[in-house]
Tab-separated table of C-alpha atoms in Angstrom:
chain	number	residue	atom	x	y	z
A	1	UNK	CA	76.318	-47.556	93.696
A	2	UNK	CA	75.936	-50.697	95.604
A	3	UNK	CA	78.598	-51.510	98.008
A	4	UNK	CA	79.862	-55.074	98.225
A	5	UNK	CA	81.111	-56.563	101.334
A	6	UNK	CA	84.753	-57.612	101.194
A	7	UNK	CA	83.741	-61.132	102.200
A	8	UNK	CA	81.352	-61.448	99.285
A	9	UNK	CA	84.022	-60.221	96.884
A	10	UNK	CA	86.441	-62.789	98.188
A	11	UNK	CA	83.867	-65.534	97.856
A	12	UNK	CA	83.196	-64.529	94.254
A	13	UNK	CA	86.965	-64.328	93.511
A	14	UNK	CA	87.551	-67.712	95.137
A	15	UNK	CA	84.640	-69.161	93.183
A	16	UNK	CA	86.016	-67.872	89.858
A	17	UNK	CA	89.593	-68.872	90.696
A	18	UNK	CA	88.357	-72.353	91.661
A	19	UNK	CA	86.206	-72.617	88.553
A	20	UNK	CA	89.021	-71.474	86.251
A	21	UNK	CA	91.523	-73.681	88.104
A	22	UNK	CA	89.300	-76.695	87.470
A	23	UNK	CA	89.011	-75.668	83.813
A	24	UNK	CA	92.775	-75.280	83.496
A	25	UNK	CA	93.420	-78.583	85.330
A	26	UNK	CA	90.782	-80.339	83.206
A	27	UNK	CA	92.228	-78.810	80.038
A	28	UNK	CA	95.794	-79.754	80.948
A	29	UNK	CA	94.692	-83.229	82.012
A	30	UNK	CA	92.899	-83.765	78.694
A	31	UNK	CA	95.927	-82.402	76.822
A	32	UNK	CA	98.135	-84.831	78.779
A	33	UNK	CA	95.829	-87.727	77.952
A	34	UNK	CA	95.817	-86.770	74.288
A	35	UNK	CA	99.598	-86.506	74.240
A	36	UNK	CA	99.962	-89.871	76.008
A	37	UNK	CA	97.457	-91.425	73.603
A	38	UNK	CA	99.321	-89.945	70.664
A	39	UNK	CA	102.572	-91.464	71.955
A	40	UNK	CA	100.824	-94.813	72.597
A	41	UNK	CA	99.294	-94.793	69.126
A	42	UNK	CA	102.716	-94.058	67.660
A	43	UNK	CA	104.248	-97.003	69.566
A	44	UNK	CA	101.354	-99.283	68.627
A	45	UNK	CA	101.638	-98.234	64.982
A	46	UNK	CA	105.370	-98.980	65.008
A	47	UNK	CA	104.709	-102.375	66.587
A	48	UNK	CA	101.959	-103.210	64.079
A	49	UNK	CA	104.155	-102.159	61.155
A	50	UNK	CA	107.041	-104.217	62.515
A	51	UNK	CA	104.788	-107.271	62.809
A	52	UNK	CA	103.446	-106.680	59.279
A	53	UNK	CA	107.001	-106.511	57.946
A	54	UNK	CA	107.995	-109.684	59.799
A	55	UNK	CA	104.895	-111.479	58.515
A	56	UNK	CA	105.570	-110.340	54.966
A	57	UNK	CA	109.159	-111.592	55.175
A	58	UNK	CA	107.993	-114.886	56.665
A	59	UNK	CA	105.319	-115.368	53.992
A	60	UNK	CA	107.841	-114.632	51.237
A	61	UNK	CA	110.335	-117.082	52.748
A	62	UNK	CA	107.627	-119.754	52.941
A	63	UNK	CA	106.605	-119.069	49.333
A	64	UNK	CA	110.213	-119.455	48.190
A	65	UNK	CA	110.596	-122.642	50.218
A	66	UNK	CA	107.368	-124.080	48.802
A	67	UNK	CA	108.439	-123.192	45.271
A	68	UNK	CA	111.701	-125.032	45.844
A	69	UNK	CA	109.863	-128.001	47.373
A	70	UNK	CA	107.469	-128.147	44.435
A	71	UNK	CA	110.365	-128.121	41.983
A	72	UNK	CA	112.109	-130.824	44.009
A	73	UNK	CA	108.962	-132.965	44.041
A	74	UNK	CA	108.678	-132.699	40.263
A	75	UNK	CA	112.334	-133.619	39.853
A	76	UNK	CA	111.971	-136.516	42.289
A	77	UNK	CA	108.980	-137.895	40.417
A	78	UNK	CA	110.890	-137.602	37.159
A	79	UNK	CA	113.939	-139.364	38.645
A	80	UNK	CA	111.818	-142.219	39.955
A	81	UNK	CA	110.145	-142.598	36.566
A	82	UNK	CA	113.533	-142.650	34.847
A	83	UNK	CA	114.852	-145.163	37.393
A	84	UNK	CA	111.855	-147.371	36.725
A	85	UNK	CA	112.456	-147.130	32.964
A	86	UNK	CA	116.137	-147.984	33.428
A	87	UNK	CA	115.197	-150.921	35.656
A	88	UNK	CA	112.743	-152.203	33.014
A	89	UNK	CA	115.547	-151.992	30.432
A	90	UNK	CA	117.744	-154.000	32.781
A	91	UNK	CA	115.104	-156.707	33.117
A	92	UNK	CA	114.577	-156.900	29.366
A	93	UNK	CA	118.301	-157.426	28.716
A	94	UNK	CA	118.968	-159.781	31.631
A	95	UNK	CA	119.527	-162.727	29.271
A	96	UNK	CA	120.955	-160.661	26.426
A	97	UNK	CA	124.501	-159.972	25.294
A	98	UNK	CA	123.572	-156.265	25.631
A	99	UNK	CA	123.318	-156.588	29.426
A	100	UNK	CA	126.785	-155.103	30.166
A	101	UNK	CA	125.905	-152.018	28.116
A	102	UNK	CA	122.593	-151.676	29.985
A	103	UNK	CA	124.332	-152.117	33.360
A	104	UNK	CA	126.819	-149.373	32.435
A	105	UNK	CA	123.951	-147.114	31.347
A	106	UNK	CA	122.159	-147.757	34.662
A	107	UNK	CA	125.316	-147.012	36.620
A	108	UNK	CA	125.911	-143.735	34.768
A	109	UNK	CA	122.282	-142.719	35.200
A	110	UNK	CA	122.398	-143.545	38.926
A	111	UNK	CA	125.557	-141.468	39.423
A	112	UNK	CA	123.799	-138.427	37.936
A	113	UNK	CA	120.446	-138.896	39.650
A	114	UNK	CA	120.850	-140.849	42.898
A	115	UNK	CA	120.278	-137.827	45.151
A	116	UNK	CA	116.844	-137.286	43.623
A	117	UNK	CA	115.742	-140.810	44.473
A	118	UNK	CA	114.256	-141.714	47.826
A	119	UNK	CA	116.962	-143.561	49.799
A	120	UNK	CA	115.403	-147.047	49.586
A	121	UNK	CA	114.654	-146.619	45.885
A	122	UNK	CA	118.227	-145.510	45.259
A	123	UNK	CA	119.653	-148.497	47.122
A	124	UNK	CA	117.270	-150.950	45.421
A	125	UNK	CA	118.083	-149.553	41.975
A	126	UNK	CA	121.822	-149.762	42.589
A	127	UNK	CA	121.466	-153.277	43.961
A	128	UNK	CA	119.443	-154.297	40.887
A	129	UNK	CA	122.125	-153.349	38.407
A	130	UNK	CA	124.864	-154.883	40.586
A	131	UNK	CA	122.867	-158.106	40.940
A	132	UNK	CA	122.199	-158.154	37.181
A	133	UNK	CA	125.893	-158.686	36.583
A	134	UNK	CA	125.882	-161.379	39.286
A	135	UNK	CA	122.833	-163.048	37.738
A	136	UNK	CA	124.565	-163.318	34.399
A	137	UNK	CA	127.688	-164.765	36.029
A	138	UNK	CA	125.618	-167.211	38.095
A	139	UNK	CA	124.028	-168.497	34.865
A	140	UNK	CA	127.411	-169.062	33.235
A	141	UNK	CA	128.813	-170.706	36.350
A	142	UNK	CA	125.898	-173.150	36.466
A	143	UNK	CA	124.463	-171.917	39.773
A	144	UNK	CA	121.494	-173.658	41.319
A	145	UNK	CA	117.963	-172.672	40.377
A	146	UNK	CA	117.478	-171.321	43.900
A	147	UNK	CA	120.517	-169.013	43.642
A	148	UNK	CA	119.321	-167.736	40.287
A	149	UNK	CA	115.772	-167.239	41.590
A	150	UNK	CA	116.985	-165.347	44.704
A	151	UNK	CA	119.180	-163.103	42.585
A	152	UNK	CA	116.354	-162.461	40.104
A	153	UNK	CA	113.894	-161.683	42.917
A	154	UNK	CA	116.242	-159.042	44.302
A	155	UNK	CA	116.533	-157.479	40.851
A	156	UNK	CA	112.754	-157.604	40.470
A	157	UNK	CA	112.161	-156.114	43.937
A	158	UNK	CA	113.719	-152.815	42.783
A	159	UNK	CA	110.684	-152.062	40.602
A	160	UNK	CA	108.308	-152.362	43.564
A	161	UNK	CA	110.545	-150.227	45.777
A	162	UNK	CA	110.811	-147.496	43.133
A	163	UNK	CA	107.038	-147.519	42.550
A	164	UNK	CA	106.263	-147.488	46.277
A	165	UNK	CA	108.618	-144.535	46.818
A	166	UNK	CA	106.361	-142.289	44.743
A	167	UNK	CA	102.954	-143.593	45.744
A	168	UNK	CA	100.695	-141.088	44.048
A	169	UNK	CA	97.242	-140.191	45.337
A	170	UNK	CA	94.207	-141.519	43.502
A	171	UNK	CA	92.785	-138.898	41.151
A	172	UNK	CA	89.243	-140.214	41.093
A	173	UNK	CA	87.152	-140.646	44.221
A	174	UNK	CA	86.030	-144.284	44.256
A	175	UNK	CA	82.711	-143.301	45.892
A	176	UNK	CA	81.500	-141.452	42.799
Protein backbone atom coordinates (compact mmCIF):
# COMPACT_ATOMS: atom_id res chain seq x y z
CA UNK A 1 0.00 0.00 0.00
CA UNK A 2 1.30 3.34 -0.88
CA UNK A 3 2.22 5.56 1.91
CA UNK A 4 1.26 9.22 1.75
CA UNK A 5 3.26 11.87 3.29
CA UNK A 6 1.46 13.79 6.02
CA UNK A 7 2.15 17.03 4.15
CA UNK A 8 0.46 15.76 1.01
CA UNK A 9 -2.56 14.64 3.01
CA UNK A 10 -2.84 18.05 4.58
CA UNK A 11 -2.58 19.73 1.21
CA UNK A 12 -5.34 17.53 -0.17
CA UNK A 13 -7.52 18.15 2.94
CA UNK A 14 -6.91 21.90 2.72
CA UNK A 15 -7.72 21.81 -0.99
CA UNK A 16 -11.03 19.99 -0.39
CA UNK A 17 -11.92 22.15 2.62
CA UNK A 18 -11.17 25.28 0.56
CA UNK A 19 -13.12 23.97 -2.42
CA UNK A 20 -16.13 22.99 -0.29
CA UNK A 21 -15.89 26.26 1.66
CA UNK A 22 -16.08 28.20 -1.60
CA UNK A 23 -19.05 26.06 -2.65
CA UNK A 24 -20.81 26.65 0.66
CA UNK A 25 -20.02 30.40 0.59
CA UNK A 26 -21.15 30.62 -3.05
CA UNK A 27 -24.31 28.65 -2.25
CA UNK A 28 -25.12 30.77 0.79
CA UNK A 29 -24.34 33.96 -1.12
CA UNK A 30 -26.66 32.93 -3.95
CA UNK A 31 -29.34 31.95 -1.42
CA UNK A 32 -28.93 35.37 0.23
CA UNK A 33 -29.24 37.12 -3.12
CA UNK A 34 -32.34 35.12 -3.96
CA UNK A 35 -33.88 35.90 -0.59
CA UNK A 36 -33.05 39.61 -0.96
CA UNK A 37 -34.45 39.60 -4.49
CA UNK A 38 -37.58 37.86 -3.28
CA UNK A 39 -38.03 40.54 -0.60
CA UNK A 40 -37.34 43.30 -3.16
CA UNK A 41 -39.81 41.79 -5.61
CA UNK A 42 -42.39 41.62 -2.83
CA UNK A 43 -41.84 45.31 -1.98
CA UNK A 44 -41.90 46.30 -5.65
CA UNK A 45 -45.09 44.30 -6.20
CA UNK A 46 -46.73 46.02 -3.22
CA UNK A 47 -45.65 49.41 -4.55
CA UNK A 48 -46.92 48.64 -8.06
CA UNK A 49 -50.24 47.39 -6.71
CA UNK A 50 -50.58 50.48 -4.53
CA UNK A 51 -49.93 52.73 -7.53
CA UNK A 52 -52.44 50.74 -9.62
CA UNK A 53 -55.06 51.15 -6.90
CA UNK A 54 -54.37 54.88 -6.62
CA UNK A 55 -54.57 55.27 -10.40
CA UNK A 56 -57.82 53.33 -10.54
CA UNK A 57 -59.32 55.52 -7.82
CA UNK A 58 -58.10 58.66 -9.58
CA UNK A 59 -59.48 57.54 -12.95
CA UNK A 60 -62.85 56.71 -11.37
CA UNK A 61 -62.95 60.10 -9.63
CA UNK A 62 -62.15 61.84 -12.92
CA UNK A 63 -64.83 59.83 -14.72
CA UNK A 64 -67.40 60.82 -12.10
CA UNK A 65 -66.32 64.45 -12.30
CA UNK A 66 -66.51 64.44 -16.10
CA UNK A 67 -69.95 62.84 -15.98
CA UNK A 68 -71.11 65.59 -13.65
CA UNK A 69 -69.51 68.26 -15.85
CA UNK A 70 -71.19 66.83 -18.94
CA UNK A 71 -74.56 66.85 -17.21
CA UNK A 72 -73.95 70.41 -16.04
CA UNK A 73 -73.01 71.50 -19.57
CA UNK A 74 -76.22 70.02 -20.94
CA UNK A 75 -78.25 71.74 -18.24
CA UNK A 76 -76.44 75.03 -18.84
CA UNK A 77 -77.13 74.88 -22.57
CA UNK A 78 -80.78 74.14 -21.85
CA UNK A 79 -81.01 77.04 -19.38
CA UNK A 80 -79.48 79.46 -21.86
CA UNK A 81 -81.89 78.30 -24.56
CA UNK A 82 -84.83 78.76 -22.19
CA UNK A 83 -83.54 82.19 -21.15
CA UNK A 84 -83.30 83.17 -24.80
CA UNK A 85 -86.87 81.96 -25.41
CA UNK A 86 -88.12 83.90 -22.37
CA UNK A 87 -86.26 87.00 -23.56
CA UNK A 88 -87.85 86.67 -27.03
CA UNK A 89 -91.27 86.46 -25.35
CA UNK A 90 -90.43 89.62 -23.43
CA UNK A 91 -89.53 91.46 -26.62
CA UNK A 92 -92.70 90.33 -28.37
CA UNK A 93 -94.90 91.64 -25.54
CA UNK A 94 -92.99 94.87 -24.89
CA UNK A 95 -95.85 96.98 -26.27
CA UNK A 96 -98.61 94.61 -25.18
CA UNK A 97 -100.96 94.62 -22.21
CA UNK A 98 -99.62 91.09 -21.53
CA UNK A 99 -96.17 92.48 -20.64
CA UNK A 100 -96.67 92.31 -16.83
CA UNK A 101 -97.59 88.63 -17.11
CA UNK A 102 -94.50 87.98 -19.25
CA UNK A 103 -92.27 89.90 -16.81
CA UNK A 104 -93.63 87.80 -13.93
CA UNK A 105 -93.03 84.62 -15.93
CA UNK A 106 -89.44 85.73 -16.65
CA UNK A 107 -88.85 86.52 -12.99
CA UNK A 108 -90.17 83.13 -11.86
CA UNK A 109 -88.11 81.34 -14.49
CA UNK A 110 -84.98 83.27 -13.49
CA UNK A 111 -85.46 82.40 -9.81
CA UNK A 112 -85.53 78.69 -10.69
CA UNK A 113 -82.70 78.72 -13.22
CA UNK A 114 -80.31 81.61 -12.54
CA UNK A 115 -77.52 79.39 -11.18
CA UNK A 116 -77.38 77.48 -14.46
CA UNK A 117 -76.80 80.65 -16.46
CA UNK A 118 -73.35 82.10 -17.00
CA UNK A 119 -73.02 85.13 -14.70
CA UNK A 120 -73.20 87.81 -17.42
CA UNK A 121 -76.12 86.08 -19.11
CA UNK A 122 -77.95 85.86 -15.80
CA UNK A 123 -77.40 89.55 -15.07
CA UNK A 124 -78.38 90.60 -18.60
CA UNK A 125 -81.55 88.49 -18.49
CA UNK A 126 -82.57 89.90 -15.12
CA UNK A 127 -81.82 93.43 -16.30
CA UNK A 128 -83.92 92.85 -19.43
CA UNK A 129 -87.07 91.96 -17.55
CA UNK A 130 -86.52 94.79 -15.04
CA UNK A 131 -85.96 97.28 -17.86
CA UNK A 132 -89.06 95.98 -19.68
CA UNK A 133 -91.20 97.30 -16.86
CA UNK A 134 -89.26 100.58 -17.00
CA UNK A 135 -89.69 100.79 -20.77
CA UNK A 136 -93.43 100.48 -20.45
CA UNK A 137 -93.52 103.16 -17.74
CA UNK A 138 -91.25 105.45 -19.78
CA UNK A 139 -93.72 105.19 -22.69
CA UNK A 140 -96.67 106.14 -20.49
CA UNK A 141 -94.75 108.98 -18.88
CA UNK A 142 -93.88 110.44 -22.28
CA UNK A 143 -90.12 109.94 -22.00
CA UNK A 144 -87.83 111.18 -24.73
CA UNK A 145 -87.05 109.02 -27.74
CA UNK A 146 -83.45 108.74 -26.51
CA UNK A 147 -84.52 107.40 -23.09
CA UNK A 148 -86.80 104.87 -24.74
CA UNK A 149 -84.09 103.84 -27.22
CA UNK A 150 -81.47 103.41 -24.45
CA UNK A 151 -83.87 101.32 -22.39
CA UNK A 152 -84.81 99.19 -25.42
CA UNK A 153 -81.15 98.67 -26.35
CA UNK A 154 -80.40 97.34 -22.88
CA UNK A 155 -83.33 94.94 -23.16
CA UNK A 156 -82.14 93.89 -26.62
CA UNK A 157 -78.53 93.44 -25.45
CA UNK A 158 -79.62 90.51 -23.24
CA UNK A 159 -80.19 88.31 -26.31
CA UNK A 160 -76.62 88.84 -27.52
CA UNK A 161 -75.18 88.20 -24.07
CA UNK A 162 -77.17 84.97 -23.67
CA UNK A 163 -76.14 83.77 -27.15
CA UNK A 164 -72.49 84.67 -26.60
CA UNK A 165 -72.44 82.80 -23.28
CA UNK A 166 -72.97 79.49 -25.08
CA UNK A 167 -70.91 80.05 -28.20
CA UNK A 168 -71.06 76.62 -29.78
CA UNK A 169 -68.33 75.25 -32.03
CA UNK A 170 -68.96 75.06 -35.76
CA UNK A 171 -70.02 71.56 -36.78
CA UNK A 172 -68.85 71.76 -40.37
CA UNK A 173 -65.27 72.54 -41.33
CA UNK A 174 -65.43 75.55 -43.65
CA UNK A 175 -62.43 74.25 -45.64
CA UNK A 176 -64.37 71.28 -47.01
